[in-house]
C-alpha positions as a printed Julia matrix, in Angstrom:
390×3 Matrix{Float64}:
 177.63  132.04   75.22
 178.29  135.18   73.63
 180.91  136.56   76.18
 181.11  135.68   79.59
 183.39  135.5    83.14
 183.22  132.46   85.22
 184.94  132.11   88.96
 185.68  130.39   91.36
 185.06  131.58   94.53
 187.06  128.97   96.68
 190.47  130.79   94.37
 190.0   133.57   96.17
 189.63  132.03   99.56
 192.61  130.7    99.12
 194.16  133.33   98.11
 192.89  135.09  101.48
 193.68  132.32  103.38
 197.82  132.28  101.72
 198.02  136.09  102.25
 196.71  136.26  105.82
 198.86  133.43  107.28
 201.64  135.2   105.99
 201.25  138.98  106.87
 201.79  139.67  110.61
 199.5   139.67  113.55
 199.56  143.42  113.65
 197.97  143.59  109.91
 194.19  144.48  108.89
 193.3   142.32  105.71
 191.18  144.39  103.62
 189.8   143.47  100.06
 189.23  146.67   97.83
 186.08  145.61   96.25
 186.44  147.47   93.26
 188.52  144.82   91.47
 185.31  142.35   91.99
 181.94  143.03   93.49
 180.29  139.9    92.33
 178.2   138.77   95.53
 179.44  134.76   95.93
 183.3   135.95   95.08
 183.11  138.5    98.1
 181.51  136.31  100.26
 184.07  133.75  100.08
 186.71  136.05  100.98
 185.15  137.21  103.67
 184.9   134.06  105.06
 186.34  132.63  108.44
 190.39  133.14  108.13
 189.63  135.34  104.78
 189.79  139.47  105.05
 188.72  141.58  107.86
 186.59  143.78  105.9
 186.35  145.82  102.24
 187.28  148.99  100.97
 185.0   150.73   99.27
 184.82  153.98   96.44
 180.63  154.5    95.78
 177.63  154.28   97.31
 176.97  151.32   95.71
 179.79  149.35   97.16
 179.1   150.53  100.49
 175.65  149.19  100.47
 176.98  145.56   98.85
 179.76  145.69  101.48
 176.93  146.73  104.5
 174.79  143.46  102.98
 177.41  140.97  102.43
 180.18  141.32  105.08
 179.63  139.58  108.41
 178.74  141.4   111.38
 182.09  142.93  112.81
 183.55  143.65  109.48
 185.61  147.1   108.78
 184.05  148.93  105.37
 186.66  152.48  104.51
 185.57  154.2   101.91
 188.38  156.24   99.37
 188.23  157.7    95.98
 189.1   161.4    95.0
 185.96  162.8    93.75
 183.76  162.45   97.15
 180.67  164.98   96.51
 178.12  165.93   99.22
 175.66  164.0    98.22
 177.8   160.42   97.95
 179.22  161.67  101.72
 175.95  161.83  103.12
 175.4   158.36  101.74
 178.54  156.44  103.02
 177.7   157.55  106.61
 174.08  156.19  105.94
 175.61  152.93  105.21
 177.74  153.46  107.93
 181.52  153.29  106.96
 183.63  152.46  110.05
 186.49  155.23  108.29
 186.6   157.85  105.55
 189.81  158.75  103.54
 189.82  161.78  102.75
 191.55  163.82   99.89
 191.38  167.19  100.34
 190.63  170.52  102.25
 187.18  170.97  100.67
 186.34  167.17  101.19
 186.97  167.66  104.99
 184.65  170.77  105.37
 182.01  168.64  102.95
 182.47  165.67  105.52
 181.87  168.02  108.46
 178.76  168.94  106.78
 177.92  165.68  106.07
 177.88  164.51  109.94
 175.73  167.75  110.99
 172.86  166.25  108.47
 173.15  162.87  109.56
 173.61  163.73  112.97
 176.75  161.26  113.03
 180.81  161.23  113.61
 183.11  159.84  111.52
 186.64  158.75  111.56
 188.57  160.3   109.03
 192.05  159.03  107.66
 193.87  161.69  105.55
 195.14  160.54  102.16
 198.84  161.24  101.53
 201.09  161.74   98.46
 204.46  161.08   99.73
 206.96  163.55   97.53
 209.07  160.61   97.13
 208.23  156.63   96.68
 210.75  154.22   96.23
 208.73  151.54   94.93
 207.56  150.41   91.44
 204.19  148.57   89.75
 201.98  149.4    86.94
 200.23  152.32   87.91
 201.83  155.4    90.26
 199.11  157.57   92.25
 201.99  158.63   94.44
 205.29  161.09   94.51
 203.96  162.47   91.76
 201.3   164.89   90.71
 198.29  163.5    91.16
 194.87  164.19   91.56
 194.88  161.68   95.01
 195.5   162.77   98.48
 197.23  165.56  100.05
 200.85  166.5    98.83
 203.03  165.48  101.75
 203.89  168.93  102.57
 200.58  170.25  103.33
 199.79  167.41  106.23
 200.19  169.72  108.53
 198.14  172.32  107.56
 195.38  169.41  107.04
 195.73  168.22  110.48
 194.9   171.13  111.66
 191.34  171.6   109.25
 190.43  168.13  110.38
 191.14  168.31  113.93
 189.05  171.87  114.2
 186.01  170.54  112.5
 182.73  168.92  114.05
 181.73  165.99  113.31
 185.58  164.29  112.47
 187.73  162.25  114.31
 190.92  162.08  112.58
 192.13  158.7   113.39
 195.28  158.45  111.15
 196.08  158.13  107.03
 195.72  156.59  104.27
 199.1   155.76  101.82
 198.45  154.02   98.91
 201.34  154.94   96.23
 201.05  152.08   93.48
 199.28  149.8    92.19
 201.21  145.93   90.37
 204.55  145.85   92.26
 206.14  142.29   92.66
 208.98  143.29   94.57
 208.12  141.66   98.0
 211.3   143.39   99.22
 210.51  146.87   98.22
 207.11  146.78   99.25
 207.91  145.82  102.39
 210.29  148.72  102.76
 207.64  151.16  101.59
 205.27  149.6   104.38
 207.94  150.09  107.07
 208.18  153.89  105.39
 204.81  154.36  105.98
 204.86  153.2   109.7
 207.96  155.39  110.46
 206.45  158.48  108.34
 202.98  158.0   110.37
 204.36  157.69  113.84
 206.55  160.58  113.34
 203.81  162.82  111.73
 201.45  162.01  114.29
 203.85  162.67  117.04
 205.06  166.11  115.63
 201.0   166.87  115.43
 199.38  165.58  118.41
 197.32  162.85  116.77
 196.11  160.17  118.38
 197.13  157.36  115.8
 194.64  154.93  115.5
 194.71  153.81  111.5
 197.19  153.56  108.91
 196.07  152.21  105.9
 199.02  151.4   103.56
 197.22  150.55  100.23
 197.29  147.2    97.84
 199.55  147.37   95.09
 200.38  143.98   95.85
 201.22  142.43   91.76
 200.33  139.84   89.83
 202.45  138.24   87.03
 200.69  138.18   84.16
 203.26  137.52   81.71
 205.31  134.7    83.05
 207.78  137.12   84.89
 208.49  136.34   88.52
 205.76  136.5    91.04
 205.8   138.3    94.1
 207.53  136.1    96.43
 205.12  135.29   99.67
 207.3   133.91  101.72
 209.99  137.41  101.37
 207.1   139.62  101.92
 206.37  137.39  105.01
 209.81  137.93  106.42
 210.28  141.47  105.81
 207.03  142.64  107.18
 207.79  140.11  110.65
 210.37  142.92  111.32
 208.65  145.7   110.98
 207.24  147.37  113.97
 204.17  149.62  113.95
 203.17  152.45  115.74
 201.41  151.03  119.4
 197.91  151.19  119.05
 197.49  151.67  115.68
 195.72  149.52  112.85
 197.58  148.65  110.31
 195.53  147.94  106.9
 196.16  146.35  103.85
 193.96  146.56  100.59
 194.62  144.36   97.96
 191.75  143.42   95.11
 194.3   142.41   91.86
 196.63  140.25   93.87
 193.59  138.13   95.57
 190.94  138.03   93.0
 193.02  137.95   89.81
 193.31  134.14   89.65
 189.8   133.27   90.55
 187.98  134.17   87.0
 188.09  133.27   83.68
 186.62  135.1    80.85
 185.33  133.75   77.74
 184.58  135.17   74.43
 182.73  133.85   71.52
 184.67  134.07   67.65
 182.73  136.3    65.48
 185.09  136.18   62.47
 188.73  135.55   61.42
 190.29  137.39   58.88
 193.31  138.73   57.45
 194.46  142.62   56.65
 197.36  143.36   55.15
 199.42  140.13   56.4
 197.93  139.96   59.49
 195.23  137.39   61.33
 192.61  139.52   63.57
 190.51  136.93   65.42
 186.78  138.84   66.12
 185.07  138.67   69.18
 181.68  139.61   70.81
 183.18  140.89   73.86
 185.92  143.25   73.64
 186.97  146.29   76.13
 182.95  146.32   76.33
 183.37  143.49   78.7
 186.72  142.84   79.16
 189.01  146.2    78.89
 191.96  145.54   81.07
 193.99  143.97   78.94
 194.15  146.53   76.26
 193.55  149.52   78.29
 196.83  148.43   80.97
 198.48  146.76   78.33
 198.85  143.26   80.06
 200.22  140.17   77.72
 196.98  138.05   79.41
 197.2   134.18   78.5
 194.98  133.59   76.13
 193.61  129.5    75.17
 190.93  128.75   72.41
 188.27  126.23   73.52
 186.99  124.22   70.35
 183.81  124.52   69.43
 183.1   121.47   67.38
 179.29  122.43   66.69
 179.04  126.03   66.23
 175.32  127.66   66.22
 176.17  129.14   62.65
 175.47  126.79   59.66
 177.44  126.78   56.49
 181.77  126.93   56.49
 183.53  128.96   59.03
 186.46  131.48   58.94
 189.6   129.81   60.18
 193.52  130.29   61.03
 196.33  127.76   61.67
 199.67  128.1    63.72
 199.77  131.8    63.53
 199.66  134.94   65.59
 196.98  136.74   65.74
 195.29  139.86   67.48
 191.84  139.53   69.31
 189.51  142.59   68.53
 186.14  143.16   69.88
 182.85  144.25   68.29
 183.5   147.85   68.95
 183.49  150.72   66.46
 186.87  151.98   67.31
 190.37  150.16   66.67
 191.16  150.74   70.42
 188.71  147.75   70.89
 191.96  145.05   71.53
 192.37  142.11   73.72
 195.32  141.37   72.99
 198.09  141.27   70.04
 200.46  139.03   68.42
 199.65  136.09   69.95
 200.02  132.87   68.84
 197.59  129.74   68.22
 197.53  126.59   67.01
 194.21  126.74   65.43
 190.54  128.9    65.7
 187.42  129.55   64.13
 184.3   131.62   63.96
 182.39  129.86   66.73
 184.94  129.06   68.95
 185.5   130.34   72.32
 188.95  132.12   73.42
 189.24  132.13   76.92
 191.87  134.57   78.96
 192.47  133.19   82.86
 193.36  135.67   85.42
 190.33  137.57   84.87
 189.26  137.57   88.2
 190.16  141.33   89.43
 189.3   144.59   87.53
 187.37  142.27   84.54
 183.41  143.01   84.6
 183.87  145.8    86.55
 186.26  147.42   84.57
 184.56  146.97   81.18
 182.86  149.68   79.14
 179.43  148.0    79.09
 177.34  151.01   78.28
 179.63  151.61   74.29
 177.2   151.04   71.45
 174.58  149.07   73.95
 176.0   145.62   73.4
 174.98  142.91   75.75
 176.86  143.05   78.64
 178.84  139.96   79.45
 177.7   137.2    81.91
 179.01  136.17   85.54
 178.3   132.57   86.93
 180.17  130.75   89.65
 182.36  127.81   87.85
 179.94  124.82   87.95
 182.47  122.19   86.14
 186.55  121.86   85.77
 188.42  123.77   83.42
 190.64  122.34   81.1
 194.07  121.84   82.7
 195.39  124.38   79.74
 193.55  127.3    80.79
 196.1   128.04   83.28
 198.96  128.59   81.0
 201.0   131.13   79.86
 201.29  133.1    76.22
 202.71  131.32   73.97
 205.8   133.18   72.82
C-alpha cells in the first residue's frame, strides 16, 4: 500500500440507524454526500431505516445520488457558485429541490426551467444576522459568500415568487458546521422553525421545506461528544411549522467513524531536535487534518517485512510530526504526536477518516498517485480506535 482509506460501510448504517431513532417523526434525514461519495458507503446509508435521501453540490453528485439512491429518495442540491450550465444539469438529473443563493441564481434558475421545459422547487438560502451556536466552521451571521443576508428575504421572496419556472417551497439554514452542543443546536433548530413560520406568514408562502443544515460534530480529540440522547429530547419539543418538511443534512457526524486511512513511512528523520515521520500520502490524499487543524488519532501498524532492503530509518518513544510527500511545508498530518516506535516501511493509520477524507484531498498537486478506497475486508486492530496520545 502506498496510501490508502478503508471503510466500513455497516459504521455508517449504524450511525443512520442511532441518529434516525432519535430525531423526531417530523424530521427528513438527509446525508450531504460531499463528506463521502464512495458508492458501497452511500448505499448503506441509504438503506432501509438509514437517510431519506442526499444533498448534493455538482453535477457529479447529482448523477451518483440519481444512480444509487432508491426509488423515492429526496436529492437538494446547494452550493454558492451555481452557473447556468451546472443548473441546467441538476434539473436533468432531476433534483426534487434547489437552494438557492442569490438574486442572479434565481433569474439563472428561471432560465434554466424554460430550456428544460421543467419546474423546480426552490428553497432560499439564509444568513441569519445573528447565530447563537458554535462548531468549527461559521457560514452564518457573518459575512459570507452563502445565502441571502437575512434582511433581504423579503425582497427575494418576491424575485422568486414572480419568476417562471420556480416554486418557492421554503429555505434553506445551514449556519455551522462541528458543533457538539446537543443543547444549542437544538435551540438553533427551534430558531429556524419559529424564524420560517413567521417569515413565511409575513410573505404569503406556502411553507413546504425547511432545511436546517448538518453541523452536527464529531469529537476528534477526546473532548465530549455530542450527547444523542439531549439532542433527542430537545428536538421532541420542538414544534414545526404544519405541513412543512423539516430536513437535516449531516455528512461529518455519520460518516466520520466509518473509514480509516492508512499511509505508508517514507522516511524518519530529525531537524533541528525534532522527529518528522514521512509519508506518501499527505494533504494529497488526506488534507483535513492539517487544513481544519483536527488533533486526529493517529496508530502505527508494524511492518515487520518492509518492501525496501537494507536498514531502515527509525524513532523510539517520541513525538513526532507526520509530513507528506508534497513540495510545500503546509503538507502536515499532524504534529507533536507521540509514538512508541516507527520506521520507514511502516504504516500510520488515522481512524475517523470516514467524512471529508478522499474527497477532500488535493489529488491533482505534483500528480502523485491518488490514494486507494476498498470496503474493510478483515478486523482492525482493537487500537485503531483510540485516542492521541497526550
Amino acid at each position: 500500500m502506498v496510501s490508502g482509506y478503508v471503510y466500513d460501510p455497516e459504521v455508517a448504517a449504524a450511525r443512520a440507524r442511532e441518529l434516525r431513532a432519535a430525531l423526531p417523526s417530523w424530521a427528513t434525514l438527509l446525508f450531504a454526500l460531499k463528506a463521502n461519495g464512495f458508492p458501497p458507503v452511500v448505499q448503506a446509508l441509504a438503506a432501509e431505516g438509514g437517510v431519506d435521501g442526499l444533498e448534493v453540490a455538482s453535477s457529479q453528485e447529482a448523477r451518483l445520488a440519481r444512480d444509487l439512491l432508491p426509488a423515492g429518495s429526496v436529492v437538494a442540491a446547494a452550493g454558492p457558485a451555481k452557473h447556468p450550465g451546472l443548473l441546467v444539469e441538476l434539473l436533468a438529473h432531476g433534483v426534487d429541490v434547489v437552494h438557492a443563493e442569490s438574486a442572479l441564481e434565481l433569474r439563472r434558475l428561471s432560465r434554466a426551467t424554460q430550456q428544460t421545459g421543467t419546474r423546480v422547487s426552490v428553497a432560499l438560502r439564509v444568513n441569519p444576522a445573528r447565530v447563537d451556536v458554535a462548531g468549527t466552521l461559521a457560514m452564518g451571521g457573518r459575512a459570507s459568500a452563502f445565502g441571502f443576508p437575512e434582511p433581504e428575504v423579503p425582497a427575494a421572496i418576491a424575485l422568486a415568487t414572480s419568476l417562471p419556472g420556480l416554486d418557492l417551497v421554503g429555505f434553506h439554514v445551514h449556519a455551522v458546521c462541528g458543533n457538539r452542543d446537543a443543547r444549542a443546536h437544538a435551540a438553533y433548530v427551534g430558531w429556524c422553525l419559529d424564524w420560517a413560520e413567521r417569515t413565511a406568514s409575513a410573505h404569503g408562502v406556502d411553507l413546504g421545506w425547511l432545511d436546517v443544515g448538518g453541523g452536527l460534530g464529531v469529537s476528534y480529540d477526546g473532548e465530549s461528544p455530542l450527547d444523542l440522547a439531549v439532542l433527542a429530547t430537545e428536538l421532541d419539543r420542538l414544534r414545526p411549522p404544519q405541513g412543512a418538511r423539516v430536513v437535516l443534512e449531516p455528512g461529518r457526524w455519520l460518516a466520520a467513524d466509518c473509514g480509516w486511512y492508512a499511509a505508508e513511512v517514507v522516511d524518519v528523520k530529525q531537524s533541528y531536535g525534532e522527529t518528522f515521520v514521512v509519508v506518501r500520502g499527505g494533504i494529497n490524499a488526506f488534507a483535513l487534518p492539517g487544513t481544519e487543524d483536527f488533533p486526529l488519532p493517529l496508530v502505527v501498524l508494524p511492518v515487520d517485512e518492509p518492501r525496501e532492503p537494507g536498514p531502515r530509518a527509525e524513532a523510539r518513544d517520541t513525538r513526532v510530526t507526520v509530513a507528506g510527500e508534497l513540495c510545500t511545508p503546509e503538507d502536515v498530518l499532524v504534529r507533536d504526536v507521540h509514538v512508541p516506535q516507527v520506521r520507514s516501511g511502516d504504516l500510520v493509520v488515522m481512524p475517523k477518516a470516514g467524512a471529508y477524507g478522499w474527497e477532500f484531498a488535493l489529488h491533482a498537486f505534483l500528480g502523485h498517485p491518488p490514494p486507494t478506497r476498498d470496503v474493510l475486508t478483515a478486523t482492525l486492530p482493537a487500537d485503531l480506535t483510540l485516542e492521541p496520545t497526550p
